């Protein structure tokens, strides 16, 4: 089961180890009082505390300088050129450190995403390079109060008026809307054209704040991320060069982007599941109940065995799917075979659900100690519960898998 990383990845994993020790761990030590206390982790408004935010940004920039932050992107735009299969091991390494500041080592939805691959040559210096380098952050705004699982319900519009695009809408449940330097927004430009109705726009958030771009509330999520919120577009005026890719090409870009999010679940959930398994085994060995270690009870042993089964199955499935995916062109490509689409949905569904079951058992086996907020066990449980919603819910993944098998509820 212990499927090893390819040889070319070994020095990168060592580099990450050194980077974590030099750049991440010292900042975590300094901010321990905030990282281990949800009241200190957020500010009075419920947003990520500025000190935590600043530390994350410092790590992103340092990781950018070291060439770690964008290892997943192609070299032609400044990335490391790793395949998704190779990135599995990088992501597994980065998340193996738990839930401190370590996730900031790698680009996430607020950083260098595959949407950048669709920017034109002349857009690269201004819009792409700073995100690839971790110098700036962005948000990806697709969801709206009335459009989540089905983006065809979208109401945000971009209408061409006297040479400029005028955007209006309300985007909700967005990661990083308050801190992002760059906004990526999906809007309807060509209603009634099915998948060709949507266009992606990018804009400088600071330049438009109060001038067409207005922050809404921050959401109090169950995992206290302090990063999720809403915003409003009120006659936001943008030029043609704000378009990412082509007019009408937004749906394909959104799917390329979301596919990346889904595939990224594999290394992340594997690492966090293993983290929980290791700590649970440790606890089952050291915790005595009724004069003997908890782990000597067969009922407990079977629960631990089920945790390992869930982790190992999702990991093996993910690696097989990612390997199959390598053979079918660039991972950010917009033309995917039904098998590719199914594999991506299988990765997200299997990882999200198995990680959730692992986390649930870890909490149960830790007893009252697992219920306490501000423990890593509990935090990972909250995160695991959350993961089953963003990036396409469990149900959306099941529907996608069924559709690749020719089962459709509408049309055809
Ligand atoms: C922490 C967090 C961060 C997020 N970050 C972003 C972000 O950065 N950018 C962004 O654009 N969005 C983001 N989202 C939004 C996320 O993508 C949506 O929440 C998700 O797609 C589900 O949409 P919804 O919440 O509107 O639920 P709904 O679409 O209302 O669905 C509710 C429930 O019904 C189920 N359901 C829906 N349709 C069907 C069906 N046909 N058959 C069976 N069941 C169905 C769903 O699976 C779900 O369980 C984020 C969400 C969260 C929680």
Tab-separated table of C-alpha atoms and ligand atoms in Angstrom:
chain	number	residue	atom	x	y	z
A	1	UNK	CA	0.000	0.000	0.000
A	2	UNK	CA	2.845	2.361	0.695
A	3	UNK	CA	3.044	3.540	-2.915
A	4	UNK	CA	6.263	5.561	-3.154
A	5	UNK	CA	6.753	8.862	-4.989
A	6	UNK	CA	8.589	8.824	-8.329
A	7	UNK	CA	12.371	9.358	-7.964
A	8	UNK	CA	12.289	12.837	-9.498
A	9	UNK	CA	10.046	14.014	-6.669
A	10	UNK	CA	12.400	12.995	-3.845
A	11	UNK	CA	14.526	16.204	-3.886
A	12	UNK	CA	11.370	18.323	-4.004
A	13	UNK	CA	9.997	16.578	-0.935
A	14	UNK	CA	13.298	17.208	0.851
A	15	UNK	CA	13.129	20.855	-0.191
A	16	UNK	CA	9.621	21.088	1.276
A	17	UNK	CA	10.870	19.553	4.514
A	18	UNK	CA	13.613	22.199	4.758
A	19	UNK	CA	11.222	24.980	3.788
A	20	UNK	CA	8.721	23.907	6.416
A	21	UNK	CA	11.398	23.904	9.114
A	22	UNK	CA	12.789	27.299	8.092
A	23	UNK	CA	9.730	29.285	7.037
A	24	UNK	CA	6.595	27.647	8.392
A	25	UNK	CA	7.342	26.132	11.782
A	26	UNK	CA	8.896	29.316	13.291
A	27	UNK	CA	5.866	31.366	12.234
A	28	UNK	CA	3.546	28.736	13.682
A	29	UNK	CA	5.467	28.820	16.956
A	30	UNK	CA	5.096	32.600	17.070
A	31	UNK	CA	1.382	32.427	16.366
A	32	UNK	CA	0.613	29.305	18.409
A	33	UNK	CA	-1.804	31.268	20.648
A	34	UNK	CA	-3.837	32.169	17.563
A	35	UNK	CA	-3.575	28.879	15.681
A	36	UNK	CA	-4.769	26.898	18.682
A	37	UNK	CA	-7.560	29.213	19.800
A	38	UNK	CA	-10.373	29.929	17.345
A	39	UNK	CA	-11.222	33.188	19.146
A	40	UNK	CA	-7.697	34.465	18.580
A	41	UNK	CA	-7.544	33.023	15.080
A	42	UNK	CA	-10.226	35.392	13.824
A	43	UNK	CA	-10.614	39.129	14.256
A	44	UNK	CA	-13.649	40.822	15.837
A	45	UNK	CA	-15.552	40.646	12.514
A	46	UNK	CA	-14.875	36.944	12.071
A	47	UNK	CA	-12.213	37.367	9.409
A	48	UNK	CA	-8.823	35.703	9.561
A	49	UNK	CA	-6.763	37.679	12.073
A	50	UNK	CA	-4.382	40.109	10.284
A	51	UNK	CA	-1.351	38.489	11.945
A	52	UNK	CA	-2.334	35.052	10.658
A	53	UNK	CA	-3.141	36.529	7.275
A	54	UNK	CA	0.251	38.272	7.146
A	55	UNK	CA	2.082	35.060	8.081
A	56	UNK	CA	0.237	33.171	5.347
A	57	UNK	CA	1.171	35.800	2.799
A	58	UNK	CA	4.815	35.708	3.887
A	59	UNK	CA	4.867	31.930	3.468
A	60	UNK	CA	3.213	32.152	0.047
A	61	UNK	CA	5.793	34.667	-1.145
A	62	UNK	CA	8.704	32.687	0.276
A	63	UNK	CA	7.316	29.492	-1.295
A	64	UNK	CA	7.036	31.411	-4.581
A	65	UNK	CA	10.691	32.459	-4.397
A	66	UNK	CA	11.706	28.847	-3.662
A	67	UNK	CA	9.687	27.567	-6.623
A	68	UNK	CA	7.377	25.508	-4.393
A	69	UNK	CA	4.170	27.562	-4.516
A	70	UNK	CA	3.322	26.877	-8.169
A	71	UNK	CA	4.933	23.489	-8.740
A	72	UNK	CA	1.647	22.363	-10.284
A	73	UNK	CA	1.598	24.911	-13.113
A	74	UNK	CA	3.416	24.511	-16.447
A	75	UNK	CA	6.891	25.985	-16.773
A	76	UNK	CA	5.785	28.236	-19.640
A	77	UNK	CA	3.970	30.462	-17.129
A	78	UNK	CA	6.547	30.139	-14.359
A	79	UNK	CA	5.367	26.970	-12.652
A	80	UNK	CA	7.291	23.816	-11.749
A	81	UNK	CA	5.794	21.662	-14.495
A	82	UNK	CA	4.878	18.685	-12.300
A	83	UNK	CA	2.174	16.274	-13.402
A	84	UNK	CA	-0.966	15.735	-11.303
A	85	UNK	CA	0.374	12.313	-10.343
A	86	UNK	CA	3.617	13.894	-9.131
A	87	UNK	CA	1.708	16.678	-7.394
A	88	UNK	CA	-0.162	14.051	-5.365
A	89	UNK	CA	3.041	13.353	-3.440
A	90	UNK	CA	3.876	17.044	-3.048
A	91	UNK	CA	0.404	17.770	-1.689
A	92	UNK	CA	0.516	14.725	0.555
A	93	UNK	CA	3.800	16.009	1.986
A	94	UNK	CA	2.572	19.580	2.534
A	95	UNK	CA	-0.627	18.481	4.298
A	96	UNK	CA	1.168	15.845	6.367
A	97	UNK	CA	2.144	18.650	8.770
A	98	UNK	CA	-1.470	19.034	9.914
A	99	UNK	CA	-3.510	22.242	9.945
A	100	UNK	CA	-1.191	25.090	10.876
A	101	UNK	CA	0.184	27.506	8.320
A	102	UNK	CA	1.491	24.650	6.147
A	103	UNK	CA	-1.299	24.818	3.504
A	104	UNK	CA	0.005	28.277	2.509
A	105	UNK	CA	3.066	26.584	0.980
A	106	UNK	CA	0.988	25.644	-2.064
A	107	UNK	CA	-1.356	27.615	-4.270
A	108	UNK	CA	-5.010	27.020	-3.453
A	109	UNK	CA	-8.190	28.494	-4.856
A	110	UNK	CA	-6.947	31.923	-3.712
A	111	UNK	CA	-3.670	31.594	-5.576
A	112	UNK	CA	-2.178	30.357	-8.826
A	113	UNK	CA	-5.008	28.385	-10.353
A	114	UNK	CA	-5.383	26.797	-13.809
A	115	UNK	CA	-7.475	29.804	-14.849
A	116	UNK	CA	-4.141	31.502	-15.434
A	117	UNK	CA	-3.446	29.079	-18.278
A	118	UNK	CA	-6.219	30.779	-20.231
A	119	UNK	CA	-4.796	34.296	-19.929
A	120	UNK	CA	-3.420	35.651	-23.177
A	121	UNK	CA	0.284	36.348	-23.706
A	122	UNK	CA	-0.189	40.104	-23.187
A	123	UNK	CA	-1.974	39.498	-19.856
A	124	UNK	CA	0.803	37.422	-18.334
A	125	UNK	CA	3.056	40.089	-16.847
A	126	UNK	CA	0.268	41.930	-15.073
A	127	UNK	CA	-2.203	39.199	-14.120
A	128	UNK	CA	-0.366	35.873	-14.171
A	129	UNK	CA	3.192	36.391	-12.900
A	130	UNK	CA	2.328	37.882	-9.468
A	131	UNK	CA	-0.135	35.063	-8.728
A	132	UNK	CA	2.290	32.347	-9.844
A	133	UNK	CA	4.969	33.900	-7.619
A	134	UNK	CA	2.647	34.001	-4.593
A	135	UNK	CA	3.032	37.786	-4.503
A	136	UNK	CA	-0.690	38.347	-4.899
A	137	UNK	CA	-3.851	36.401	-4.136
A	138	UNK	CA	-7.136	36.110	-5.958
A	139	UNK	CA	-10.674	34.829	-5.527
A	140	UNK	CA	-12.754	32.682	-7.814
A	141	UNK	CA	-16.367	33.810	-7.845
A	142	UNK	CA	-18.847	31.417	-9.387
A	143	UNK	CA	-21.427	30.706	-6.645
A	144	UNK	CA	-24.411	32.961	-5.962
A	145	UNK	CA	-27.242	32.780	-3.437
A	146	UNK	CA	-29.433	31.174	-6.117
A	147	UNK	CA	-26.723	29.285	-8.035
A	148	UNK	CA	-24.520	26.701	-6.338
A	149	UNK	CA	-24.641	23.123	-7.579
A	150	UNK	CA	-25.990	24.251	-10.925
A	151	UNK	CA	-24.166	27.203	-12.416
A	152	UNK	CA	-26.772	27.506	-15.173
A	153	UNK	CA	-28.899	29.215	-12.507
A	154	UNK	CA	-26.404	32.110	-12.511
A	155	UNK	CA	-27.824	35.674	-12.442
A	156	UNK	CA	-24.640	37.776	-12.545
A	157	UNK	CA	-24.490	39.507	-15.900
A	158	UNK	CA	-21.878	41.332	-17.931
A	159	UNK	CA	-23.379	43.566	-20.582
A	160	UNK	CA	-21.378	45.433	-23.203
A	161	UNK	CA	-22.198	49.154	-23.060
A	162	UNK	CA	-20.246	51.700	-25.092
A	163	UNK	CA	-17.081	49.609	-25.390
A	164	UNK	CA	-17.055	48.541	-21.731
A	165	UNK	CA	-18.428	45.506	-19.948
A	166	UNK	CA	-20.757	46.377	-17.082
A	167	UNK	CA	-21.080	43.657	-14.454
A	168	UNK	CA	-23.884	43.309	-11.912
A	169	UNK	CA	-24.502	40.519	-9.454
A	170	UNK	CA	-24.156	39.049	-5.985
A	171	UNK	CA	-21.547	36.361	-5.370
A	172	UNK	CA	-21.767	34.319	-2.178
A	173	UNK	CA	-19.744	31.638	-0.369
A	174	UNK	CA	-16.535	32.896	-1.966
A	175	UNK	CA	-13.098	32.091	-0.567
A	176	UNK	CA	-10.887	35.139	-0.003
A	177	UNK	CA	-13.103	38.003	-1.234
A	178	UNK	CA	-11.765	40.512	1.311
A	179	UNK	CA	-8.012	40.054	0.932
A	180	UNK	CA	-7.698	39.158	-2.747
A	181	UNK	CA	-5.694	41.511	-4.938
A	182	UNK	CA	-7.254	40.050	-8.062
A	183	UNK	CA	-10.879	39.078	-8.610
A	184	UNK	CA	-11.881	36.304	-11.015
A	185	UNK	CA	-15.614	36.420	-11.732
A	186	UNK	CA	-17.810	34.243	-13.907
A	187	UNK	CA	-20.742	36.130	-15.457
A	188	UNK	CA	-23.409	35.548	-18.068
A	189	UNK	CA	-22.558	37.445	-21.260
A	190	UNK	CA	-24.562	35.470	-23.814
A	191	UNK	CA	-27.785	34.216	-22.238
A	192	UNK	CA	-29.423	31.221	-23.846
A	193	UNK	CA	-26.237	29.848	-25.373
A	194	UNK	CA	-25.910	26.934	-22.964
A	195	UNK	CA	-22.321	26.251	-21.977
A	196	UNK	CA	-21.237	29.208	-24.130
A	197	UNK	CA	-23.280	31.720	-22.092
A	198	UNK	CA	-20.506	32.463	-19.598
A	199	UNK	CA	-17.346	34.574	-19.623
A	200	UNK	CA	-14.592	34.932	-17.019
A	201	UNK	CA	-13.413	38.412	-16.065
A	202	UNK	CA	-10.483	39.510	-13.928
A	203	UNK	CA	-10.067	42.828	-12.180
A	204	UNK	CA	-7.936	44.664	-9.668
A	205	UNK	CA	-9.982	44.588	-6.456
A	206	UNK	CA	-8.309	47.605	-4.803
A	207	UNK	CA	-8.841	49.779	-7.876
A	208	UNK	CA	-12.561	48.921	-7.985
A	209	UNK	CA	-13.413	48.739	-4.283
A	210	UNK	CA	-16.268	51.212	-3.797
A	211	UNK	CA	-16.354	51.670	-7.572
A	212	UNK	CA	-18.476	48.759	-8.691
A	213	UNK	CA	-17.083	46.201	-6.227
A	214	UNK	CA	-18.497	46.098	-2.693
A	215	UNK	CA	-17.728	43.633	0.107
A	216	UNK	CA	-20.608	41.871	1.848
A	217	UNK	CA	-20.594	39.859	5.035
A	218	UNK	CA	-18.061	37.330	6.185
A	219	UNK	CA	-19.572	33.882	6.817
A	220	UNK	CA	-19.124	32.151	10.152
A	221	UNK	CA	-18.236	28.710	8.849
A	222	UNK	CA	-18.169	25.632	11.092
A	223	UNK	CA	-14.400	25.384	10.622
A	224	UNK	CA	-13.734	29.054	11.446
A	225	UNK	CA	-11.715	29.658	8.298
A	226	UNK	CA	-12.333	33.421	8.369
A	227	UNK	CA	-11.906	33.517	4.607
A	228	UNK	CA	-15.384	32.893	3.219
A	229	UNK	CA	-17.658	35.783	2.320
A	230	UNK	CA	-19.799	37.531	-0.220
A	231	UNK	CA	-19.553	40.579	-2.450
A	232	UNK	CA	-21.629	42.646	-4.820
A	233	UNK	CA	-20.928	43.892	-8.319
A	234	UNK	CA	-22.773	47.128	-8.963
A	235	UNK	CA	-22.104	48.470	-12.445
A	236	UNK	CA	-18.510	47.289	-12.314
A	237	UNK	CA	-17.072	48.566	-15.617
A	238	UNK	CA	-14.283	46.560	-17.258
A	239	UNK	CA	-12.514	46.660	-20.603
A	240	UNK	CA	-12.249	43.827	-23.111
A	241	UNK	CA	-8.782	42.984	-21.864
A	242	UNK	CA	-10.319	41.939	-18.533
A	243	UNK	CA	-11.659	38.792	-20.198
A	244	UNK	CA	-9.861	35.554	-19.371
A	245	UNK	CA	-9.744	33.382	-22.477
A	246	UNK	CA	-12.546	34.022	-24.948
A	247	UNK	CA	-15.984	35.516	-24.619
A	248	UNK	CA	-18.314	32.544	-24.080
A	249	UNK	CA	-15.439	30.345	-22.900
A	250	UNK	CA	-16.024	30.808	-19.172
A	251	UNK	CA	-17.784	27.511	-18.534
A	252	UNK	CA	-14.836	25.493	-19.831
A	253	UNK	CA	-12.418	27.539	-17.739
A	254	UNK	CA	-14.609	27.080	-14.664
A	255	UNK	CA	-14.575	23.321	-15.227
A	256	UNK	CA	-10.789	23.209	-15.723
A	257	UNK	CA	-10.438	25.128	-12.511
A	258	UNK	CA	-12.866	23.017	-10.534
A	259	UNK	CA	-11.323	19.811	-11.870
A	260	UNK	CA	-8.037	20.932	-10.363
A	261	UNK	CA	-9.746	21.575	-7.017
A	262	UNK	CA	-11.253	18.113	-7.169
A	263	UNK	CA	-8.005	16.350	-8.045
A	264	UNK	CA	-6.224	18.220	-5.292
A	265	UNK	CA	-8.389	16.437	-2.751
A	266	UNK	CA	-6.327	13.256	-3.226
A	267	UNK	CA	-3.017	14.246	-1.621
A	268	UNK	CA	-4.707	16.488	0.923
A	269	UNK	CA	-7.198	13.925	2.215
A	270	UNK	CA	-4.623	11.145	2.158
A	271	UNK	CA	-2.224	13.178	4.302
A	272	UNK	CA	-4.872	14.313	6.754
A	273	UNK	CA	-6.383	10.826	7.033
A	274	UNK	CA	-2.952	9.379	7.770
A	275	UNK	CA	-2.324	12.142	10.302
A	276	UNK	CA	-5.536	11.183	12.126
A	277	UNK	CA	-4.796	7.459	11.936
A	278	UNK	CA	-1.310	7.918	13.419
A	279	UNK	CA	-2.581	10.025	16.306
A	280	UNK	CA	-5.499	7.707	16.960
A	281	UNK	CA	-3.245	4.641	17.089
A	282	UNK	CA	-0.944	6.503	19.471
A	283	UNK	CA	-3.897	7.395	21.676
A	284	UNK	CA	-5.305	3.839	21.614
A	285	UNK	CA	-1.936	2.558	22.811
A	286	UNK	CA	-1.442	5.087	25.587
A	287	UNK	CA	-4.951	5.625	26.929
A	288	UNK	CA	-5.931	3.123	29.628
A	289	UNK	CA	-9.601	2.502	30.333
A	290	UNK	CA	-10.565	-0.130	32.906
A	291	UNK	CA	-6.934	-0.990	33.518
A	292	UNK	CA	-5.926	-1.767	29.934
A	293	UNK	CA	-5.097	0.169	26.789
A	294	UNK	CA	-8.132	1.146	24.744
A	295	UNK	CA	-6.466	-0.373	21.703
A	296	UNK	CA	-6.649	-3.856	23.250
A	297	UNK	CA	-10.422	-3.926	22.674
A	298	UNK	CA	-11.431	-5.672	19.489
A	299	UNK	CA	-14.218	-3.135	18.875
A	300	UNK	CA	-11.643	-0.349	18.907
A	301	UNK	CA	-9.227	-2.302	16.727
A	302	UNK	CA	-11.915	-2.773	14.087
A	303	UNK	CA	-12.664	0.947	14.053
A	304	UNK	CA	-8.978	1.693	13.539
A	305	UNK	CA	-8.809	-0.976	10.823
A	306	UNK	CA	-11.752	0.681	9.059
A	307	UNK	CA	-9.917	4.013	9.193
A	308	UNK	CA	-6.917	2.423	7.494
A	309	UNK	CA	-9.171	0.724	4.945
A	310	UNK	CA	-10.840	4.026	4.030
A	311	UNK	CA	-7.515	5.833	3.726
A	312	UNK	CA	-5.801	3.086	1.731
A	313	UNK	CA	-8.695	2.608	-0.689
A	314	UNK	CA	-9.040	6.315	-1.471
A	315	UNK	CA	-5.271	6.694	-1.860
A	316	UNK	CA	-4.895	3.747	-4.230
A	317	UNK	CA	-7.932	4.781	-6.267
A	318	UNK	CA	-6.652	8.362	-6.522
A	319	UNK	CA	-3.205	7.316	-7.685
A	320	UNK	CA	-4.685	4.993	-10.313
A	321	UNK	CA	-7.046	7.743	-11.557
A	322	UNK	CA	-4.285	10.360	-11.624
A	323	UNK	CA	-1.997	8.037	-13.530
A	324	UNK	CA	-4.720	7.291	-16.072
A	325	UNK	CA	-5.287	11.014	-16.392
A	326	UNK	CA	-1.639	11.675	-17.296
A	327	UNK	CA	-2.050	9.855	-20.587
A	328	UNK	CA	-4.835	12.118	-21.843
A	329	UNK	CA	-3.203	15.502	-22.363
A	330	UNK	CA	-2.633	18.533	-20.168
A	331	UNK	CA	-4.566	18.324	-16.915
A	332	UNK	CA	-5.998	21.837	-17.357
A	333	UNK	CA	-7.272	21.001	-20.843
A	334	UNK	CA	-10.918	21.690	-21.530
A	335	UNK	CA	-11.663	18.640	-23.659
A	336	UNK	CA	-12.006	15.675	-21.347
A	337	UNK	CA	-13.184	12.177	-22.116
A	338	UNK	CA	-16.048	10.716	-20.047
A	339	UNK	CA	-13.469	8.453	-18.401
A	340	UNK	CA	-11.371	11.459	-17.309
A	341	UNK	CA	-14.452	13.221	-15.971
A	342	UNK	CA	-15.470	10.081	-14.101
A	343	UNK	CA	-11.984	9.649	-12.658
A	344	UNK	CA	-11.956	13.216	-11.351
A	345	UNK	CA	-15.376	12.776	-9.732
A	346	UNK	CA	-14.226	9.463	-8.239
A	347	UNK	CA	-11.197	11.180	-6.716
A	348	UNK	CA	-13.258	13.913	-5.085
A	349	UNK	CA	-16.067	11.685	-3.895
A	350	UNK	CA	-13.902	8.882	-2.525
A	351	UNK	CA	-11.491	11.218	-0.747
A	352	UNK	CA	-14.076	13.534	0.750
A	353	UNK	CA	-16.240	10.723	2.056
A	354	UNK	CA	-13.443	8.472	3.280
A	355	UNK	CA	-11.628	11.350	4.984
A	356	UNK	CA	-14.894	12.307	6.673
A	357	UNK	CA	-15.398	8.759	7.972
A	358	UNK	CA	-11.785	8.632	9.180
A	359	UNK	CA	-12.190	11.972	10.960
A	360	UNK	CA	-15.500	10.929	12.519
A	361	UNK	CA	-13.932	7.759	13.943
A	362	UNK	CA	-10.890	9.695	15.150
A	363	UNK	CA	-13.169	12.014	17.127
A	364	UNK	CA	-15.145	9.057	18.494
A	365	UNK	CA	-12.031	7.189	19.605
A	366	UNK	CA	-10.642	10.280	21.308
A	367	UNK	CA	-13.811	10.474	23.397
A	368	UNK	CA	-14.419	13.825	25.089
A	369	UNK	CA	-10.944	14.970	24.062
A	370	UNK	CA	-12.059	14.692	20.429
A	371	UNK	CA	-14.996	17.016	21.004
A	372	UNK	CA	-12.816	19.877	22.223
A	373	UNK	CA	-12.448	22.756	19.797
A	374	UNK	CA	-8.929	23.927	19.064
A	375	UNK	CA	-7.534	20.415	18.886
A	376	UNK	CA	-6.182	19.232	15.543
A	377	UNK	CA	-8.441	16.158	15.667
A	378	UNK	CA	-11.537	18.307	16.019
A	379	UNK	CA	-10.381	20.872	13.473
A	380	UNK	CA	-9.786	18.163	10.880
A	381	UNK	CA	-13.256	16.770	11.558
A	382	UNK	CA	-14.768	20.193	10.868
A	383	UNK	CA	-12.698	20.566	7.715
A	384	UNK	CA	-13.636	17.050	6.580
A	385	UNK	CA	-17.314	17.861	6.970
A	386	UNK	CA	-16.880	21.043	4.991
A	387	UNK	CA	-14.967	19.445	2.106
A	388	UNK	CA	-18.028	17.477	1.025
A	389	UNK	CA	-19.739	20.722	-0.076
A	390	UNK	CA	-17.356	23.068	-1.990
A	391	UNK	CA	-15.950	22.131	-5.371
A	392	UNK	CA	-19.116	20.177	-6.146
A	393	UNK	CA	-20.986	18.261	-3.460
A	394	UNK	CA	-20.966	14.485	-2.973
A	395	UNK	CA	-24.284	14.363	-4.824
A	396	UNK	CA	-22.923	16.368	-7.756
A	397	UNK	CA	-20.012	13.899	-8.026
A	398	UNK	CA	-22.407	10.941	-8.040
A	399	UNK	CA	-24.518	12.623	-10.717
A	400	UNK	CA	-21.380	13.269	-12.767
A	401	UNK	CA	-20.285	9.636	-12.491
A	402	UNK	CA	-23.738	8.468	-13.569
A	403	UNK	CA	-23.742	10.886	-16.504
A	404	UNK	CA	-20.424	9.535	-17.787
A	405	UNK	CA	-22.155	6.159	-17.909
A	406	UNK	CA	-24.897	7.570	-20.108
A	407	UNK	CA	-27.521	8.097	-17.398
A	408	UNK	CA	-29.195	11.486	-17.613
A	409	UNK	CA	-32.199	12.857	-15.830
A	410	UNK	CA	-32.954	15.514	-18.454
A	411	UNK	CA	-32.436	15.862	-22.161
A	412	UNK	CA	-31.019	13.101	-24.333
B	1	LIG	C1	-16.230	26.945	2.753
B	1	LIG	C2	-16.740	27.138	1.362
B	1	LIG	C3	-15.945	27.773	0.420
B	1	LIG	C4	-16.427	27.993	-0.870
B	1	LIG	N1	-15.643	28.667	-1.755
B	1	LIG	C5	-16.150	28.976	-2.974
B	1	LIG	C6	-15.405	29.777	-3.875
B	1	LIG	O1	-14.268	30.180	-3.592
B	1	LIG	N2	-15.966	30.111	-5.059
B	1	LIG	C7	-17.220	29.689	-5.422
B	1	LIG	O2	-17.660	30.041	-6.502
B	1	LIG	N3	-17.953	28.921	-4.591
B	1	LIG	C8	-17.454	28.557	-3.378
B	1	LIG	N4	-18.194	27.796	-2.495
B	1	LIG	C9	-19.548	27.411	-2.875
B	1	LIG	C10	-19.713	25.920	-3.177
B	1	LIG	O3	-19.170	25.619	-4.429
B	1	LIG	C11	-21.229	25.611	-3.092
B	1	LIG	O4	-21.604	25.728	-1.734
B	1	LIG	C12	-21.555	24.230	-3.607
B	1	LIG	O5	-21.347	24.158	-4.991
B	1	LIG	C13	-23.010	23.840	-3.294
B	1	LIG	O6	-23.891	24.857	-3.685
B	1	LIG	P1	-24.987	25.383	-2.653
B	1	LIG	O7	-24.322	25.694	-1.380
B	1	LIG	O8	-25.744	26.456	-3.312
B	1	LIG	O9	-25.935	24.144	-2.394
B	1	LIG	P2	-27.199	23.724	-3.274
B	1	LIG	O10	-26.866	23.763	-4.712
B	1	LIG	O11	-28.389	24.495	-2.798
B	1	LIG	O12	-27.380	22.208	-2.852
B	1	LIG	C14	-27.918	21.839	-1.584
B	1	LIG	C15	-27.898	20.326	-1.469
B	1	LIG	O13	-28.702	19.754	-2.500
B	1	LIG	C16	-27.928	18.812	-3.227
B	1	LIG	N5	-28.341	18.858	-4.629
B	1	LIG	C17	-28.353	19.922	-5.468
B	1	LIG	N6	-28.787	19.550	-6.678
B	1	LIG	C18	-29.054	18.221	-6.613
B	1	LIG	C19	-29.523	17.241	-7.531
B	1	LIG	N7	-29.813	17.559	-8.790
B	1	LIG	N8	-29.674	15.976	-7.110
B	1	LIG	C20	-29.376	15.625	-5.834
B	1	LIG	N9	-28.932	16.516	-4.913
B	1	LIG	C21	-28.762	17.778	-5.295
B	1	LIG	C22	-26.484	19.249	-3.062
B	1	LIG	O14	-25.613	18.161	-3.279
B	1	LIG	C23	-26.512	19.715	-1.628
B	1	LIG	O15	-26.355	18.617	-0.767
B	1	LIG	C24	-17.720	27.542	-1.221
B	1	LIG	C25	-18.512	26.864	-0.276
B	1	LIG	C26	-18.041	26.667	1.002
B	1	LIG	C27	-18.893	25.955	1.998
